[in-house]
Amino acid sequence: MRQTFDEATDPTFGPKHAPLIRRAMADQALDGFLIPHEDEHQNEYLPAANDRLAWATGFTGSAGAAVILKDRAAIFVDGRYTLQVRDQVDAGLFEIRDLVEGGVPAYLQEAAKPGWTIGYDARLHSPESLERLRTAAAKAGAELKPVAENPLDAAWGQARPAQPRAPVVPHPIQYAGEDSASKRARVGASLADRDADAAVLTAPASIAWLFNIRGGDVIRSPLPLGQAVLNADGTARLFLDPAKVTPDLPAWLGNQVTLESPDALPAALAELKGRRVLIDPAQSSAWYFEALKEAGAEIRKDADPCALPRACKNPIEIEGARRAHARDGAALSRFLHWAATEAQASLPDEVEIVSRLESFREATGALKDLSFDTIAGAASNGAIVHYRPTTRLNKRTERGSLLLVDSGAQYLDGTTDVTRTIAMGEPSREMAERFTLVLKGHLALARVRFPTGTTGSALDALARTPLWAAGLDFDHGTGHGVGSYLGVHEGPQRISKLPNTVALRPGMIVSNEPGYYKEGAYGIRIENLQFVTEPADVPGGERPMMAFETLTLAPMDRRLIAVDMLSAEERTQMDAYHARVLAVVGPQVAADVAAWLEGACAPL
Amino acid sequence: MRQTFDEATDPTFGPKHAPLIRRAMADQALDGFLIPHEDEHQNEYLPAANDRLAWATGFTGSAGAAVILKDRAAIFVDGRYTLQVRDQVDAGLFEIRDLVEGGVPAYLQEAAKPGWTIGYDARLHSPESLERLRTAAAKAGAELKPVAENPLDAAWGQARPAQPRAPVVPHPIQYAGEDSASKRARVGASLADRDADAAVLTAPASIAWLFNIRGGDVIRSPLPLGQAVLNADGTARLFLDPAKVTPDLPAWLGNQVTLESPDALPAALAELKGRRVLIDPAQSSAWYFEALKEAGAEIRKDADPCALPRACKNPIEIEGARRAHARDGAALSRFLHWAATEAQASLPDEVEIVSRLESFREATGALKDLSFDTIAGAASNGAIVHYRPTTRLNKRTERGSLLLVDSGAQYLDGTTDVTRTIAMGEPSREMAERFTLVLKGHLALARVRFPTGTTGSALDALARTPLWAAGLDFDHGTGHGVGSYLGVHEGPQRISKLPNTVALRPGMIVSNEPGYYKEGAYGIRIENLQFVTEPADVPGGERPMMAFETLTLAPMDRRLIAVDMLSAEERTQMDAYHARVLAVVGPQVAADVAAWLEGACAPL
């Protein structure tokens, strides 16, 4: 098993570790210290060695922050995590506050005292967030000060896990579709448009994409932690821990790329004196900005120049994604067959469900990793959007309720992410009605055509209007970008209520995952991945339109579809999707599964 | 007649006036001068005395700019005006360039010479745009310099129309619904949330709303040009030309408002020394920022604090809007009756159409003004989105084509804005199909329910997806805010592809006006005004939703509706709308019109 069900922390973490941190703060004459969730690489999923917030507080959510002052402390989480934080953190030690409303700045302004010095690790904060924190501290008469050594790291000491040193390997051209020299030439040439002649790259996904390499430093993503300096002429310096460099790597990188130790990075930045250097403040911490400023570089704050080309998959990557989804769809269909038959009688618990699904994926022989820990939410656990099953929280499925399974796989040829909601026993009419509202939104977003320049924000409402009409909604985004054997959450595109100014472009992969959650009862989510295509013009059409092609191939539970609520168009669309699932998955599965699949994919 | 059909400019304006401007520039030792479209009040419709761009170049569009250098000159327009600018401006004198792509900054960088001094009038530029222009000029080695006297105004001299001095009158409480003291207390109290203790107001619509006064300085809008300083305690200083002050005004304003001459404004700004002063960089020119900076005020750049409360109409204003639309709907229905009967035989020209419509509105006895010059676009003229009929461009309607009529009225109780597309003779199947696609989008945006926090940008696509599916689209926004006996285009809300972060709130009025334009052939637009309501919850709904209620009441041309393309839901919605039109308008019109209306509003 790849997935584990242990809890990495418990509420004693705060009481055990905060005193150690305070002692290390005192050694540096600090009256407080800032602990963001982010690590040195702005990763979403953190290596254990960098999960400082979890070690200091016990909180393991994907966003948050803490402040430890000498006389009090607070933890900051957003609306998704208000229940989880109470479960994981000692609220007697850490005051629980809202990350968004007021957040850390308001706390500093209120809790810091005149003359205090509050430390921060410049490698962990974006320059913008630091500016807000500095202003807030100043209002209280306190000062922010960068530390030379992180006092939390000092307190963690020997107990801290080692930095990950997973081997970095070539990502072959039959998967990447474009060689690194071509990518470097293309991205290098684009720097001129942004008035730059070099770029500092720190996002692991950009390093992986640009050099066609993959690593394993971060769980669930084949990311190599590292940095690079790319020049306008396509030459580059790549900084990777020598312990991670595999024998084939130098030849693979070629003679336009020098491979160096991260120890050489500060000197490399110093050499950028007088050059116009692009760096992304959303991806790179204040430390880089300080280093470049000191070096005398002309800083150009702009989006990571790899982000957009990385998001627009080339034909080889799309072909790979189709293969990966056909394979993954077969594994998932085997699982859905099990869930629709044996599991209906045995009513398994979440741990068993996760294990079964993993074993079907493992059996493909191509699984490199899960793309995230599988979410299996039985009954009321399905209504907790950021739920992960653990031994402690594990719940059995219940007859007459729903099971929500959100999972994905990393294959060399593509990354998958799919959610299916399964009826256990006989679903109620309410469950079917609400599933069907979610489905109507999902189908609308799958079939829409849209012109050049359309953003994901403009399309978000299409997935919600059927729910809105019924007085319902869901509190998460509708779609995120997905990498090609890279991160399962990847920008810059996004389908969301939040404003996003990045237009959708051919080759971009996005998820389409509306949901509905009835607290304490059940959760519904339907998620397929789809990519942006340029379809043939319709007769009489005057403008080229873009559209989506669905990648994910697995049946939806027809027992949850209230057919009377579907329009003729929606029914045709659903039947066509199921016919495609049957055609692609059917030939890959054994006779008993194929027989079941035929029924599962029959016209509604 | 209120509307005229003359053209205010012609292409000789540039050759006649540019030399005069260059001479005035030379008198001030300027090598160039910047001429934005905006005036001192950031008006959309300009008083003739402030339409500097038109006088200098001949161009009368609603957005644009010109630069006159000593050796060359250019005019800048956006995509809407590329045809019009060629028709109105001498292209030998003014190079025609894109306002958006590159715009004025790129031109300055390219055309200015080292050592040159380029003048600008600080009252006409926003601080942000000036910064971009300054940077661009600096790259060419040139310098921007504010002028004490505008050289264009000097050149215009005696020929320049007088500044408008329309009387400023009270706007009675039975229309305003909230007295000025209450508004000032409310807006004043809101300043604390934005860390301010005073606000400088320069938007004429805000002045009109806050003090419950109306004027007539700007054609088609009852706007008084003026400025105000509002204090947190609700007291205020109002600066209005004494020639405009009517006898009742001082008593109406009460003793918390001091009425002063605009000459006293600079001294009043100087007195803001040390205070935290809110001012909106989108509404107020660089001149105000300079004056406040010199005064030693702490500037708080933020949105005009009247904009949001002004946009959310109170129940009395909504009641007024309903009355105004019932009255206007009757006038428009009389016109539509004429268009559907007599005009089908006589095939009138655009000038006659505009005149007829105006006379029906005039006959209500309540018309204060048109809310903009009526757009009547016959056949191919209907495809020109910013078309206004003139004697020169005037076109007869054609059998087998369409007539697009976009018009509105200013009444004391409300401002209207409505577009109807009318078949002249028998429409083709293509015309009906495209009209029906536009209608489907219009209906979707009229019936949507949506939760708190939803912006107009999130809803825009609903009005477009039927067109998109057919490979079609339209190149303008879907909806704009509308004032209450104020401007017909009023923010801050907007339904548009462009990002807008202002959430829709109860009481906001917006237009719903998708369209389709076939160049050289015909134009289609369907526009109703609608306002945001809080409808009763649907059974089973969990969250309060907002919705729209349609204000505009006039039949749509059923000969253009391809009933076979409508869903059952759309047909029901359309029939319900027509039934409402008949119920409200029917009793107001004479027997022959009522008889026709009954047929026009019968179920499809």
Short mmCIF file of C-alpha atoms in Angstrom, two decimals, chain A residues 336-547:
data_model
loop_
_atom_site.label_atom_id
_atom_site.label_comp_id
_atom_site.label_asym_id
_atom_site.label_seq_id
_atom_site.Cartn_x
_atom_site.Cartn_y
_atom_site.Cartn_z
CA LEU A 336 -16.85 0.61 -9.53
CA HIS A 337 -17.92 -2.91 -10.50
CA TRP A 338 -16.78 -4.13 -7.09
CA ALA A 339 -18.55 -1.20 -5.40
CA ALA A 340 -21.75 -1.92 -7.31
CA THR A 341 -21.77 -5.63 -6.52
CA GLU A 342 -19.78 -7.18 -3.67
CA ALA A 343 -19.53 -3.95 -1.67
CA GLN A 344 -23.28 -3.44 -1.75
CA ALA A 345 -23.56 -6.52 0.42
CA SER A 346 -20.41 -6.25 2.54
CA LEU A 347 -20.67 -2.49 3.24
CA PRO A 348 -16.89 -2.00 3.52
CA ASP A 349 -15.25 0.80 5.48
CA GLU A 350 -13.29 3.65 3.94
CA VAL A 351 -9.88 2.06 4.54
CA GLU A 352 -10.91 -1.03 2.65
CA ILE A 353 -12.34 1.07 -0.18
CA VAL A 354 -9.11 3.04 -0.52
CA SER A 355 -7.08 -0.16 -0.45
CA ARG A 356 -9.20 -1.89 -3.08
CA LEU A 357 -9.00 1.07 -5.44
CA GLU A 358 -5.24 1.30 -4.98
CA SER A 359 -4.85 -2.39 -5.73
CA PHE A 360 -6.78 -2.05 -9.01
CA ARG A 361 -4.51 0.82 -10.03
CA GLU A 362 -1.40 -1.07 -8.88
CA ALA A 363 -2.47 -4.00 -11.06
CA THR A 364 -2.08 -1.86 -14.19
CA GLY A 365 1.70 -2.26 -13.67
CA ALA A 366 2.11 1.38 -14.72
CA LEU A 367 1.32 3.16 -11.47
CA LYS A 368 4.13 5.50 -10.39
CA ASP A 369 2.21 6.97 -7.45
CA LEU A 370 -1.23 8.14 -6.45
CA SER A 371 -1.71 11.75 -7.52
CA PHE A 372 -3.04 12.49 -4.02
CA ASP A 373 -4.29 10.44 -1.06
CA THR A 374 -7.63 8.95 -2.07
CA ILE A 375 -10.64 10.58 -0.46
CA ALA A 376 -13.24 7.95 0.35
CA GLY A 377 -16.05 9.59 2.28
CA ALA A 378 -18.80 7.30 3.49
CA ALA A 379 -22.17 8.90 4.31
CA SER A 380 -21.57 12.02 6.45
CA ASN A 381 -17.78 11.89 5.87
CA GLY A 382 -18.55 12.55 2.20
CA ALA A 383 -19.82 16.01 3.16
CA ILE A 384 -16.40 17.03 4.52
CA VAL A 385 -14.75 18.46 1.42
CA HIS A 386 -11.15 18.11 2.61
CA TYR A 387 -11.64 14.73 4.24
CA ARG A 388 -8.92 12.06 4.22
CA PRO A 389 -9.68 8.69 5.85
CA THR A 390 -7.51 7.72 8.79
CA THR A 391 -7.68 4.76 11.16
CA ARG A 392 -9.27 7.01 13.77
CA LEU A 393 -11.89 8.60 11.47
CA ASN A 394 -12.56 5.48 9.37
CA LYS A 395 -16.27 4.88 8.80
CA ARG A 396 -18.27 2.02 7.27
CA THR A 397 -20.49 2.67 4.30
CA GLU A 398 -24.18 2.69 5.10
CA ARG A 399 -27.12 1.28 3.20
CA GLY A 400 -29.34 4.05 1.85
CA SER A 401 -26.50 6.54 1.76
CA LEU A 402 -23.74 7.65 -0.59
CA LEU A 403 -20.04 7.01 -0.96
CA LEU A 404 -17.84 9.72 -2.45
CA VAL A 405 -14.50 8.60 -3.93
CA ASP A 406 -12.05 11.22 -5.23
CA SER A 407 -8.78 9.73 -6.43
CA GLY A 408 -6.08 9.88 -9.06
CA ALA A 409 -2.93 8.28 -10.35
CA GLN A 410 0.47 9.34 -11.58
CA TYR A 411 1.54 7.49 -14.73
CA LEU A 412 4.52 8.34 -16.91
CA ASP A 413 2.14 9.36 -19.66
CA GLY A 414 -0.25 11.40 -17.56
CA THR A 415 -1.81 12.42 -14.27
CA THR A 416 -5.43 11.54 -13.51
CA ASP A 417 -7.99 12.94 -11.05
CA VAL A 418 -11.55 11.63 -10.92
CA THR A 419 -14.47 11.65 -8.51
CA ARG A 420 -17.42 9.28 -8.55
CA THR A 421 -20.35 9.20 -6.15
CA ILE A 422 -21.82 5.77 -5.55
CA ALA A 423 -25.19 4.81 -4.08
CA MET A 424 -24.94 2.21 -1.31
CA GLY A 425 -28.26 0.43 -1.23
CA GLU A 426 -31.28 2.38 -2.46
CA PRO A 427 -30.70 6.14 -2.70
CA SER A 428 -33.49 8.51 -1.63
CA ARG A 429 -35.27 10.69 -4.18
CA GLU A 430 -33.55 13.73 -2.60
CA MET A 431 -30.13 12.17 -3.18
CA ALA A 432 -30.96 11.43 -6.81
CA GLU A 433 -32.39 14.92 -7.38
CA ARG A 434 -29.33 16.61 -5.96
CA PHE A 435 -26.97 14.29 -7.83
CA THR A 436 -28.83 15.16 -11.00
CA LEU A 437 -28.52 18.91 -10.36
CA VAL A 438 -24.77 18.45 -9.93
CA LEU A 439 -24.72 16.33 -13.10
CA LYS A 440 -26.58 18.99 -15.11
CA GLY A 441 -23.93 21.55 -14.14
CA HIS A 442 -21.14 19.11 -14.96
CA LEU A 443 -22.65 18.39 -18.39
CA ALA A 444 -23.13 22.11 -19.16
CA LEU A 445 -19.45 22.76 -18.47
CA ALA A 446 -18.44 19.73 -20.54
CA ARG A 447 -20.40 20.73 -23.67
CA VAL A 448 -19.92 24.52 -23.71
CA ARG A 449 -18.28 26.19 -26.71
CA PHE A 450 -16.51 29.49 -26.10
CA PRO A 451 -14.45 32.06 -27.99
CA THR A 452 -10.79 33.03 -27.67
CA GLY A 453 -10.08 35.03 -24.56
CA THR A 454 -12.64 33.27 -22.37
CA THR A 455 -11.40 32.64 -18.84
CA GLY A 456 -12.35 29.87 -16.44
CA SER A 457 -14.01 32.48 -14.24
CA ALA A 458 -16.44 33.28 -17.05
CA LEU A 459 -17.51 29.62 -17.32
CA ASP A 460 -17.77 28.78 -13.63
CA ALA A 461 -21.47 29.72 -13.30
CA LEU A 462 -22.46 27.17 -15.97
CA ALA A 463 -21.66 24.38 -13.50
CA ARG A 464 -23.68 26.04 -10.74
CA THR A 465 -26.90 27.46 -12.22
CA PRO A 466 -28.93 24.23 -11.82
CA LEU A 467 -27.94 24.11 -8.13
CA TRP A 468 -28.55 27.85 -7.69
CA ALA A 469 -32.06 27.51 -9.12
CA ALA A 470 -32.76 25.01 -6.33
CA GLY A 471 -31.29 27.24 -3.62
CA LEU A 472 -28.07 25.18 -3.39
CA ASP A 473 -24.36 25.71 -4.10
CA PHE A 474 -20.94 24.30 -3.26
CA ASP A 475 -18.04 26.05 -1.56
CA HIS A 476 -15.07 25.09 -3.67
CA GLY A 477 -13.73 25.85 -7.13
CA THR A 478 -15.21 24.08 -10.14
CA GLY A 479 -11.97 23.22 -11.91
CA HIS A 480 -8.18 23.28 -11.56
CA GLY A 481 -5.41 22.70 -14.06
CA VAL A 482 -3.61 19.33 -14.08
CA GLY A 483 -0.02 18.59 -15.06
CA SER A 484 1.37 15.94 -17.38
CA TYR A 485 2.98 13.47 -14.95
CA LEU A 486 3.36 16.49 -12.68
CA GLY A 487 1.26 18.24 -10.05
CA VAL A 488 -2.44 17.39 -9.93
CA HIS A 489 -3.23 21.01 -9.10
CA GLU A 490 -1.50 23.24 -11.60
CA GLY A 491 -2.18 26.81 -12.76
CA PRO A 492 -2.38 29.29 -14.21
CA GLN A 493 -5.91 28.52 -15.50
CA ARG A 494 -8.72 27.84 -13.06
CA ILE A 495 -12.51 27.53 -13.24
CA SER A 496 -13.72 29.39 -10.20
CA LYS A 497 -15.90 32.14 -8.80
CA LEU A 498 -12.67 33.95 -7.97
CA PRO A 499 -11.46 36.27 -10.72
CA ASN A 500 -8.83 34.64 -12.94
CA THR A 501 -7.59 36.56 -15.95
CA VAL A 502 -5.85 33.66 -17.72
CA ALA A 503 -7.70 32.79 -20.92
CA LEU A 504 -8.28 29.12 -21.67
CA ARG A 505 -6.08 27.86 -24.50
CA PRO A 506 -5.95 24.71 -26.59
CA GLY A 507 -4.22 21.86 -24.76
CA MET A 508 -5.01 23.07 -21.25
CA ILE A 509 -6.33 20.31 -19.00
CA VAL A 510 -8.88 21.29 -16.35
CA SER A 511 -11.05 19.39 -13.96
CA ASN A 512 -14.84 19.74 -14.06
CA GLU A 513 -16.00 18.94 -10.54
CA PRO A 514 -19.18 20.50 -9.20
CA GLY A 515 -20.59 19.02 -5.99
CA TYR A 516 -23.19 19.24 -3.30
CA TYR A 517 -22.63 18.55 0.41
CA LYS A 518 -25.32 17.95 3.01
CA GLU A 519 -23.60 18.40 6.36
CA GLY A 520 -23.88 15.40 8.62
CA ALA A 521 -25.54 13.34 5.89
CA TYR A 522 -23.76 12.80 2.55
CA GLY A 523 -21.59 14.35 -0.14
CA ILE A 524 -21.88 14.40 -3.93
CA ARG A 525 -19.15 15.31 -6.40
CA ILE A 526 -18.76 14.46 -10.08
CA GLU A 527 -15.31 15.04 -11.51
CA ASN A 528 -13.87 14.41 -14.94
CA LEU A 529 -10.76 15.91 -16.48
CA GLN A 530 -11.24 17.61 -19.83
CA PHE A 531 -8.92 19.49 -22.16
CA VAL A 532 -9.43 22.50 -24.40
CA THR A 533 -9.78 21.69 -28.10
CA GLU A 534 -10.34 23.61 -31.30
CA PRO A 535 -13.36 21.86 -32.79
CA ALA A 536 -14.51 22.12 -36.39
CA ASP A 537 -16.67 25.18 -37.07
CA VAL A 538 -20.42 24.67 -36.94
CA PRO A 539 -22.26 25.46 -40.20
CA GLY A 540 -23.16 29.15 -40.26
CA GLY A 541 -20.69 29.92 -37.46
CA GLU A 542 -18.63 33.07 -37.95
CA ARG A 543 -16.01 32.79 -35.27
CA PRO A 544 -13.69 29.95 -34.31
CA MET A 545 -14.77 28.51 -30.98
CA MET A 546 -12.98 26.36 -28.46
CA ALA A 547 -14.53 23.42 -26.67
#
